[in-house]
Amino acid sequence: MAELESVLFTNELEISGDKNKHASNRTRKLAINGDDEMLALLKNRAIKELEQTFPDEVESYRKIRALSAAVSYIYDFVGWISQQCKYLSMRFIMVGNNNP
């Protein structure tokens, strides 16, 4: 009878251990998500304080970021155009060589 009780007890420990693993995983995920939310709140608060303290500088910074994004987009577009020109010129050369 003692053996059966010890087997049942060890099974209960294994089950509770599994439950603890799942609970700790959930807790870890909540902690990570909570950290992300906390960082987002701190970031928003810092941005609001900067906007109130230095409104002109924040506006200038936003304009610079917008211009930088536009230049980056144009640069990527020019790169794409360059690739297309190379591709078309190679096709033209290949077609020209096939015609005697």
PDB file of C-alpha atoms in Angstrom:
ATOM      1  CA  MET A   1       0.000   0.000   0.000  1.00  0.00           C
ATOM      2  CA  ALA A   2       2.862   2.370   0.759  1.00  0.00           C
ATOM      3  CA  GLU A   3       4.296   1.763  -2.714  1.00  0.00           C
ATOM      4  CA  LEU A   4       0.987   2.711  -4.346  1.00  0.00           C
ATOM      5  CA  GLU A   5       0.796   5.868  -2.262  1.00  0.00           C
ATOM      6  CA  SER A   6       4.359   6.837  -3.203  1.00  0.00           C
ATOM      7  CA  VAL A   7       3.605   6.245  -6.902  1.00  0.00           C
ATOM      8  CA  LEU A   8       0.468   8.376  -6.671  1.00  0.00           C
ATOM      9  CA  PHE A   9       2.390  11.072  -4.815  1.00  0.00           C
ATOM     10  CA  THR A  10       5.192  11.156  -7.417  1.00  0.00           C
ATOM     11  CA  ASN A  11       2.606  11.335 -10.212  1.00  0.00           C
ATOM     12  CA  GLU A  12       0.967  14.287  -8.475  1.00  0.00           C
ATOM     13  CA  LEU A  13       4.367  15.972  -8.210  1.00  0.00           C
ATOM     14  CA  GLU A  14       5.008  15.441 -11.924  1.00  0.00           C
ATOM     15  CA  ILE A  15       1.593  16.846 -12.826  1.00  0.00           C
ATOM     16  CA  SER A  16       2.020  19.831 -10.528  1.00  0.00           C
ATOM     17  CA  GLY A  17       5.520  20.317 -11.951  1.00  0.00           C
ATOM     18  CA  ASP A  18       4.049  20.460 -15.464  1.00  0.00           C
ATOM     19  CA  LYS A  19       1.437  22.937 -14.281  1.00  0.00           C
ATOM     20  CA  ASN A  20       4.184  25.058 -12.743  1.00  0.00           C
ATOM     21  CA  LYS A  21       6.118  24.987 -16.028  1.00  0.00           C
ATOM     22  CA  HIS A  22       3.069  26.201 -17.926  1.00  0.00           C
ATOM     23  CA  ALA A  23       2.341  28.828 -15.292  1.00  0.00           C
ATOM     24  CA  SER A  24       5.929  30.079 -15.332  1.00  0.00           C
ATOM     25  CA  ASN A  25       5.865  30.260 -19.147  1.00  0.00           C
ATOM     26  CA  ARG A  26       2.656  32.294 -19.000  1.00  0.00           C
ATOM     27  CA  THR A  27       4.143  34.527 -16.323  1.00  0.00           C
ATOM     28  CA  ARG A  28       7.294  35.037 -18.390  1.00  0.00           C
ATOM     29  CA  LYS A  29       5.243  35.959 -21.467  1.00  0.00           C
ATOM     30  CA  LEU A  30       3.163  38.396 -19.425  1.00  0.00           C
ATOM     31  CA  ALA A  31       6.313  39.945 -17.990  1.00  0.00           C
ATOM     32  CA  ILE A  32       7.825  40.394 -21.446  1.00  0.00           C
ATOM     33  CA  ASN A  33       4.624  41.872 -22.854  1.00  0.00           C
ATOM     34  CA  GLY A  34       4.295  44.052 -19.782  1.00  0.00           C
ATOM     35  CA  ASP A  35       7.839  45.325 -20.317  1.00  0.00           C
ATOM     36  CA  ASP A  36       6.983  46.170 -23.926  1.00  0.00           C
ATOM     37  CA  GLU A  37       3.881  48.053 -22.826  1.00  0.00           C
ATOM     38  CA  MET A  38       5.834  49.875 -20.127  1.00  0.00           C
ATOM     39  CA  LEU A  39       8.516  50.909 -22.616  1.00  0.00           C
ATOM     40  CA  ALA A  40       5.845  52.153 -25.025  1.00  0.00           C
ATOM     41  CA  LEU A  41       4.243  54.208 -22.252  1.00  0.00           C
ATOM     42  CA  LEU A  42       7.608  55.671 -21.235  1.00  0.00           C
ATOM     43  CA  LYS A  43       8.431  56.474 -24.861  1.00  0.00           C
ATOM     44  CA  ASN A  44       5.092  58.230 -25.380  1.00  0.00           C
ATOM     45  CA  ARG A  45       5.528  60.174 -22.159  1.00  0.00           C
ATOM     46  CA  ALA A  46       9.050  61.247 -23.121  1.00  0.00           C
ATOM     47  CA  ILE A  47       7.854  62.347 -26.565  1.00  0.00           C
ATOM     48  CA  LYS A  48       5.046  64.414 -25.039  1.00  0.00           C
ATOM     49  CA  GLU A  49       7.464  66.069 -22.631  1.00  0.00           C
ATOM     50  CA  LEU A  50       9.875  66.849 -25.456  1.00  0.00           C
ATOM     51  CA  GLU A  51       7.044  68.299 -27.559  1.00  0.00           C
ATOM     52  CA  GLN A  52       6.024  70.559 -24.688  1.00  0.00           C
ATOM     53  CA  THR A  53       9.567  71.623 -23.815  1.00  0.00           C
ATOM     54  CA  PHE A  54      11.067  71.954 -27.300  1.00  0.00           C
ATOM     55  CA  PRO A  55       8.201  72.289 -29.811  1.00  0.00           C
ATOM     56  CA  ASP A  56      10.271  73.907 -32.592  1.00  0.00           C
ATOM     57  CA  GLU A  57      13.088  71.364 -32.342  1.00  0.00           C
ATOM     58  CA  VAL A  58      10.631  68.440 -32.392  1.00  0.00           C
ATOM     59  CA  GLU A  59       8.933  69.853 -35.487  1.00  0.00           C
ATOM     60  CA  SER A  60      12.314  70.317 -37.204  1.00  0.00           C
ATOM     61  CA  TYR A  61      13.279  66.767 -36.281  1.00  0.00           C
ATOM     62  CA  ARG A  62      10.044  65.410 -37.771  1.00  0.00           C
ATOM     63  CA  LYS A  63      10.649  67.329 -41.001  1.00  0.00           C
ATOM     64  CA  ILE A  64      14.186  65.964 -41.206  1.00  0.00           C
ATOM     65  CA  ARG A  65      12.910  62.409 -40.662  1.00  0.00           C
ATOM     66  CA  ALA A  66      10.255  62.852 -43.360  1.00  0.00           C
ATOM     67  CA  LEU A  67      12.826  64.199 -45.831  1.00  0.00           C
ATOM     68  CA  SER A  68      15.203  61.379 -44.987  1.00  0.00           C
ATOM     69  CA  ALA A  69      12.480  58.808 -45.657  1.00  0.00           C
ATOM     70  CA  ALA A  70      11.660  60.483 -48.975  1.00  0.00           C
ATOM     71  CA  VAL A  71      15.317  60.517 -50.036  1.00  0.00           C
ATOM     72  CA  SER A  72      15.673  56.872 -49.061  1.00  0.00           C
ATOM     73  CA  TYR A  73      12.614  55.988 -51.138  1.00  0.00           C
ATOM     74  CA  ILE A  74      13.970  57.908 -54.147  1.00  0.00           C
ATOM     75  CA  TYR A  75      17.379  56.263 -53.747  1.00  0.00           C
ATOM     76  CA  ASP A  76      15.753  52.803 -53.740  1.00  0.00           C
ATOM     77  CA  PHE A  77      13.672  53.725 -56.780  1.00  0.00           C
ATOM     78  CA  VAL A  78      16.745  54.934 -58.677  1.00  0.00           C
ATOM     79  CA  GLY A  79      18.480  51.659 -57.825  1.00  0.00           C
ATOM     80  CA  TRP A  80      15.521  49.711 -59.176  1.00  0.00           C
ATOM     81  CA  ILE A  81      15.526  51.790 -62.382  1.00  0.00           C
ATOM     82  CA  SER A  82      19.256  51.130 -62.767  1.00  0.00           C
ATOM     83  CA  GLN A  83      18.702  47.381 -62.447  1.00  0.00           C
ATOM     84  CA  GLN A  84      15.916  47.479 -65.025  1.00  0.00           C
ATOM     85  CA  CYS A  85      18.123  49.422 -67.460  1.00  0.00           C
ATOM     86  CA  LYS A  86      20.909  46.860 -67.080  1.00  0.00           C
ATOM     87  CA  TYR A  87      18.446  44.028 -67.639  1.00  0.00           C
ATOM     88  CA  LEU A  88      16.940  45.660 -70.737  1.00  0.00           C
ATOM     89  CA  SER A  89      20.341  46.527 -72.191  1.00  0.00           C
ATOM     90  CA  MET A  90      21.491  42.924 -71.765  1.00  0.00           C
ATOM     91  CA  ARG A  91      18.328  41.692 -73.468  1.00  0.00           C
ATOM     92  CA  PHE A  92      18.846  44.154 -76.301  1.00  0.00           C
ATOM     93  CA  ILE A  93      22.459  43.013 -76.749  1.00  0.00           C
ATOM     94  CA  MET A  94      21.394  39.352 -76.742  1.00  0.00           C
ATOM     95  CA  VAL A  95      18.637  39.990 -79.288  1.00  0.00           C
ATOM     96  CA  GLY A  96      21.022  42.016 -81.457  1.00  0.00           C
ATOM     97  CA  ASN A  97      23.601  39.214 -81.494  1.00  0.00           C
ATOM     98  CA  ASN A  98      21.031  36.648 -82.619  1.00  0.00           C
ATOM     99  CA  ASN A  99      20.122  38.641 -85.728  1.00  0.00           C
ATOM    100  CA  PRO A 100      22.855  38.370 -88.394  1.00  0.00           C
TER     101      PRO A 100
END
